[in-house]
């Protein structure tokens, strides 16, 4: 479905990227494997972009431009963004990036039985997660808002990149935006012949190739109980490693913890028994969407979902009781000091 447009989109973007890298004033191959790294604050989070190669400086520069472009396109709060405009006007023609993301989001809505629902935005807003004015909405308010949380009601005309929303509907691409951004940076890296590099977008990691010394990249999976520490290490190459955790954005009220991943069935923060879900996939957008989705599904549904889609991703899941699970494909690439249970196909 979305593939045709994706190819067109990528071709368009690659042309631009190629021109960008071709224009770089670099000494080319003779300069060897230079490292370039930059810290960026965007999308409400701290990011690091690192590339190794003759065109590393140019690649990192272009990556920063791309992050800023996508941030100003996809932000829900920025009154100049495309998503803001859609939420205000309820219809319009989308840019290729936004159209691609809406299409991927609607596919995820279908495949996750509605766990991933970009129409959840009014509820996310009611909890104050958009502007840090945290509050616990009244049950009646949630019930009222939930009537309009249903991504299957989004009108999407693929051929014309048109979207239309019901009068009370608003969308939020925050559950996949960072994964898409890291995927886009990998496209830029490839066009700049970067064979080794990584991005860390607030704990969402994606790597290209292996480390400059040819060893695998080692990505830590944070300990939800102590996010300064970690529960294990994933050794990967050419993968996105994206985590959704209850500890990432939350507030406490009257001894209860409320986090920012909303179960569209209840309108409340997902309470599935999982406290952290890490997805490993070659597809950054998918990894981001599924980290949110499987977190909502809980261990059993998440395991079944993986069995049906195991060619596309693997996962590390942690339960509230501290049990650690990995899907079969990560058996040998996840190392931990804790007991690790394997989800078999
Ligand atoms: P983070 O942005 O912290 O990495 P996630 O990728 O899990 O975390 O995305 C959480 C964001 O996704 C929320 O801040 C909200 O904007 C949006 N969101 C929350 N619940 C859902 C849901 N059920 N479906 C789609 N998006 C959601
Ligand atoms: Mg996500």
PDB file of C-alpha atoms in Angstrom, residues 155-297:
ATOM      1  CA  UNK A 155     -10.449   9.853   6.112  1.00  0.00           C
ATOM      2  CA  UNK A 156      -7.277   9.113   4.172  1.00  0.00           C
ATOM      3  CA  UNK A 157      -7.118   9.527   0.408  1.00  0.00           C
ATOM      4  CA  UNK A 158      -3.795   7.989  -0.507  1.00  0.00           C
ATOM      5  CA  UNK A 159      -3.748   9.068  -4.151  1.00  0.00           C
ATOM      6  CA  UNK A 160      -4.158  12.747  -3.257  1.00  0.00           C
ATOM      7  CA  UNK A 161      -2.461  12.670   0.161  1.00  0.00           C
ATOM      8  CA  UNK A 162      -5.628  14.106   1.668  1.00  0.00           C
ATOM      9  CA  UNK A 163      -6.702  13.661   5.240  1.00  0.00           C
ATOM     10  CA  UNK A 164      -9.990  14.489   6.902  1.00  0.00           C
ATOM     11  CA  UNK A 165     -10.916  14.264  10.569  1.00  0.00           C
ATOM     12  CA  UNK A 166     -14.225  14.312  12.374  1.00  0.00           C
ATOM     13  CA  UNK A 167     -15.146  17.599  14.066  1.00  0.00           C
ATOM     14  CA  UNK A 168     -13.912  16.463  17.504  1.00  0.00           C
ATOM     15  CA  UNK A 169     -10.880  14.508  16.279  1.00  0.00           C
ATOM     16  CA  UNK A 170      -7.208  15.382  16.597  1.00  0.00           C
ATOM     17  CA  UNK A 171      -4.119  13.342  15.764  1.00  0.00           C
ATOM     18  CA  UNK A 172      -0.676  12.902  17.301  1.00  0.00           C
ATOM     19  CA  UNK A 173       2.189  11.277  15.423  1.00  0.00           C
ATOM     20  CA  UNK A 174       4.406  11.365  18.546  1.00  0.00           C
ATOM     21  CA  UNK A 175       4.305   7.573  18.867  1.00  0.00           C
ATOM     22  CA  UNK A 176       6.214   7.111  15.571  1.00  0.00           C
ATOM     23  CA  UNK A 177       7.842  10.480  14.821  1.00  0.00           C
ATOM     24  CA  UNK A 178      11.198   9.773  16.440  1.00  0.00           C
ATOM     25  CA  UNK A 179      11.494   6.345  14.844  1.00  0.00           C
ATOM     26  CA  UNK A 180      10.768   7.870  11.452  1.00  0.00           C
ATOM     27  CA  UNK A 181      13.325  10.591  12.111  1.00  0.00           C
ATOM     28  CA  UNK A 182      16.043   8.067  12.912  1.00  0.00           C
ATOM     29  CA  UNK A 183      15.108   6.090   9.792  1.00  0.00           C
ATOM     30  CA  UNK A 184      15.443   9.255   7.710  1.00  0.00           C
ATOM     31  CA  UNK A 185      18.863   9.921   9.179  1.00  0.00           C
ATOM     32  CA  UNK A 186      19.929   6.431   8.120  1.00  0.00           C
ATOM     33  CA  UNK A 187      18.865   7.351   4.549  1.00  0.00           C
ATOM     34  CA  UNK A 188      21.047  10.443   4.759  1.00  0.00           C
ATOM     35  CA  UNK A 189      23.950   8.399   6.135  1.00  0.00           C
ATOM     36  CA  UNK A 190      23.683   5.903   3.286  1.00  0.00           C
ATOM     37  CA  UNK A 191      23.695   8.676   0.705  1.00  0.00           C
ATOM     38  CA  UNK A 192      26.778  10.154   2.347  1.00  0.00           C
ATOM     39  CA  UNK A 193      28.461   6.729   2.234  1.00  0.00           C
ATOM     40  CA  UNK A 194      28.560   6.567   5.999  1.00  0.00           C
ATOM     41  CA  UNK A 195      29.237   2.916   6.794  1.00  0.00           C
ATOM     42  CA  UNK A 196      29.281   3.400  10.529  1.00  0.00           C
ATOM     43  CA  UNK A 197      27.117   5.727  12.566  1.00  0.00           C
ATOM     44  CA  UNK A 198      24.352   6.080  15.084  1.00  0.00           C
ATOM     45  CA  UNK A 199      21.614   8.362  16.292  1.00  0.00           C
ATOM     46  CA  UNK A 200      20.247   8.475  19.799  1.00  0.00           C
ATOM     47  CA  UNK A 201      16.998  10.403  19.912  1.00  0.00           C
ATOM     48  CA  UNK A 202      16.249  10.513  23.631  1.00  0.00           C
ATOM     49  CA  UNK A 203      16.923   6.821  24.159  1.00  0.00           C
ATOM     50  CA  UNK A 204      15.599   5.776  20.753  1.00  0.00           C
ATOM     51  CA  UNK A 205      18.678   4.441  18.992  1.00  0.00           C
ATOM     52  CA  UNK A 206      19.296   3.508  15.379  1.00  0.00           C
ATOM     53  CA  UNK A 207      22.640   2.394  13.977  1.00  0.00           C
ATOM     54  CA  UNK A 208      24.097   1.950  10.524  1.00  0.00           C
ATOM     55  CA  UNK A 209      26.678  -0.765   9.957  1.00  0.00           C
ATOM     56  CA  UNK A 210      28.861  -1.798  12.853  1.00  0.00           C
ATOM     57  CA  UNK A 211      31.331   0.237  14.904  1.00  0.00           C
ATOM     58  CA  UNK A 212      34.371   1.630  13.094  1.00  0.00           C
ATOM     59  CA  UNK A 213      36.457  -1.244  14.527  1.00  0.00           C
ATOM     60  CA  UNK A 214      33.951  -3.696  12.957  1.00  0.00           C
ATOM     61  CA  UNK A 215      32.560  -4.885  16.292  1.00  0.00           C
ATOM     62  CA  UNK A 216      28.797  -4.707  16.874  1.00  0.00           C
ATOM     63  CA  UNK A 217      27.173  -1.640  18.421  1.00  0.00           C
ATOM     64  CA  UNK A 218      26.226  -2.213  22.044  1.00  0.00           C
ATOM     65  CA  UNK A 219      22.953  -0.600  23.056  1.00  0.00           C
ATOM     66  CA  UNK A 220      21.921  -0.667  26.715  1.00  0.00           C
ATOM     67  CA  UNK A 221      18.324  -1.432  27.689  1.00  0.00           C
ATOM     68  CA  UNK A 222      17.524   0.840  30.620  1.00  0.00           C
ATOM     69  CA  UNK A 223      16.323  -0.445  33.960  1.00  0.00           C
ATOM     70  CA  UNK A 224      12.774   0.957  34.349  1.00  0.00           C
ATOM     71  CA  UNK A 225      13.260   1.021  38.132  1.00  0.00           C
ATOM     72  CA  UNK A 226      16.515   2.938  37.842  1.00  0.00           C
ATOM     73  CA  UNK A 227      16.889   4.584  34.420  1.00  0.00           C
ATOM     74  CA  UNK A 228      20.502   5.478  35.266  1.00  0.00           C
ATOM     75  CA  UNK A 229      21.250   1.752  35.196  1.00  0.00           C
ATOM     76  CA  UNK A 230      20.448  -0.949  32.670  1.00  0.00           C
ATOM     77  CA  UNK A 231      19.074  -4.491  32.608  1.00  0.00           C
ATOM     78  CA  UNK A 232      21.050  -5.751  29.639  1.00  0.00           C
ATOM     79  CA  UNK A 233      22.925  -4.979  26.443  1.00  0.00           C
ATOM     80  CA  UNK A 234      21.867  -5.578  22.854  1.00  0.00           C
ATOM     81  CA  UNK A 235      24.620  -6.161  20.278  1.00  0.00           C
ATOM     82  CA  UNK A 236      23.386  -5.035  16.881  1.00  0.00           C
ATOM     83  CA  UNK A 237      24.188  -3.688  13.461  1.00  0.00           C
ATOM     84  CA  UNK A 238      21.891  -1.936  10.971  1.00  0.00           C
ATOM     85  CA  UNK A 239      19.026  -1.828  13.456  1.00  0.00           C
ATOM     86  CA  UNK A 240      16.735   0.529  15.328  1.00  0.00           C
ATOM     87  CA  UNK A 241      16.511  -0.178  19.068  1.00  0.00           C
ATOM     88  CA  UNK A 242      13.534   1.726  20.422  1.00  0.00           C
ATOM     89  CA  UNK A 243      12.077   1.611  23.917  1.00  0.00           C
ATOM     90  CA  UNK A 244       8.776   2.695  25.415  1.00  0.00           C
ATOM     91  CA  UNK A 245       8.880   2.863  29.175  1.00  0.00           C
ATOM     92  CA  UNK A 246       6.525   3.962  31.916  1.00  0.00           C
ATOM     93  CA  UNK A 247       9.461   5.915  33.390  1.00  0.00           C
ATOM     94  CA  UNK A 248       9.987   8.201  30.376  1.00  0.00           C
ATOM     95  CA  UNK A 249       7.268  10.787  30.876  1.00  0.00           C
ATOM     96  CA  UNK A 250       5.021  10.612  33.919  1.00  0.00           C
ATOM     97  CA  UNK A 251       3.668  12.433  36.931  1.00  0.00           C
ATOM     98  CA  UNK A 252       2.606  11.376  40.395  1.00  0.00           C
ATOM     99  CA  UNK A 253      -0.568  12.326  42.179  1.00  0.00           C
ATOM    100  CA  UNK A 254      -1.845  10.951  45.493  1.00  0.00           C
ATOM    101  CA  UNK A 255       0.742   8.187  45.386  1.00  0.00           C
ATOM    102  CA  UNK A 256      -0.284   7.020  41.897  1.00  0.00           C
ATOM    103  CA  UNK A 257       2.035   7.169  38.905  1.00  0.00           C
ATOM    104  CA  UNK A 258       0.522   8.234  35.571  1.00  0.00           C
ATOM    105  CA  UNK A 259       2.599   7.832  32.415  1.00  0.00           C
ATOM    106  CA  UNK A 260       2.189   9.010  28.826  1.00  0.00           C
ATOM    107  CA  UNK A 261       1.286   5.828  26.953  1.00  0.00           C
ATOM    108  CA  UNK A 262      -2.495   5.801  26.789  1.00  0.00           C
ATOM    109  CA  UNK A 263      -4.564   2.673  26.289  1.00  0.00           C
ATOM    110  CA  UNK A 264      -7.180   3.769  23.705  1.00  0.00           C
ATOM    111  CA  UNK A 265      -9.647   1.245  25.162  1.00  0.00           C
ATOM    112  CA  UNK A 266      -9.706   2.909  28.587  1.00  0.00           C
ATOM    113  CA  UNK A 267      -8.324   6.439  28.106  1.00  0.00           C
ATOM    114  CA  UNK A 268      -5.983   5.769  31.053  1.00  0.00           C
ATOM    115  CA  UNK A 269      -2.240   5.147  31.058  1.00  0.00           C
ATOM    116  CA  UNK A 270      -1.732   1.564  29.874  1.00  0.00           C
ATOM    117  CA  UNK A 271      -1.694  -0.837  32.792  1.00  0.00           C
ATOM    118  CA  UNK A 272      -0.791  -4.051  31.022  1.00  0.00           C
ATOM    119  CA  UNK A 273       1.775  -5.374  33.478  1.00  0.00           C
ATOM    120  CA  UNK A 274       4.687  -4.375  31.224  1.00  0.00           C
ATOM    121  CA  UNK A 275       6.930  -1.543  32.383  1.00  0.00           C
ATOM    122  CA  UNK A 276       9.306  -1.462  29.417  1.00  0.00           C
ATOM    123  CA  UNK A 277       9.241  -2.668  25.810  1.00  0.00           C
ATOM    124  CA  UNK A 278      12.247  -2.455  23.499  1.00  0.00           C
ATOM    125  CA  UNK A 279      11.810  -3.203  19.811  1.00  0.00           C
ATOM    126  CA  UNK A 280      14.705  -4.204  17.545  1.00  0.00           C
ATOM    127  CA  UNK A 281      13.991  -3.815  13.837  1.00  0.00           C
ATOM    128  CA  UNK A 282      15.581  -2.656  10.601  1.00  0.00           C
ATOM    129  CA  UNK A 283      12.579  -0.314  10.249  1.00  0.00           C
ATOM    130  CA  UNK A 284      12.807   2.617  12.699  1.00  0.00           C
ATOM    131  CA  UNK A 285       9.225   3.789  12.164  1.00  0.00           C
ATOM    132  CA  UNK A 286       7.862   0.317  12.842  1.00  0.00           C
ATOM    133  CA  UNK A 287      10.084  -0.114  15.905  1.00  0.00           C
ATOM    134  CA  UNK A 288       8.777   3.114  17.426  1.00  0.00           C
ATOM    135  CA  UNK A 289       5.129   2.342  16.725  1.00  0.00           C
ATOM    136  CA  UNK A 290       5.438  -1.196  18.051  1.00  0.00           C
ATOM    137  CA  UNK A 291       7.237  -0.185  21.254  1.00  0.00           C
ATOM    138  CA  UNK A 292       4.177   1.907  22.133  1.00  0.00           C
ATOM    139  CA  UNK A 293       1.738  -0.779  20.925  1.00  0.00           C
ATOM    140  CA  UNK A 294       3.255  -3.809  22.648  1.00  0.00           C
ATOM    141  CA  UNK A 295       3.543  -1.811  25.878  1.00  0.00           C
ATOM    142  CA  UNK A 296      -0.240  -1.397  25.757  1.00  0.00           C
ATOM    143  CA  UNK A 297      -0.895  -5.025  24.734  1.00  0.00           C
TER     144      UNK A 297
END
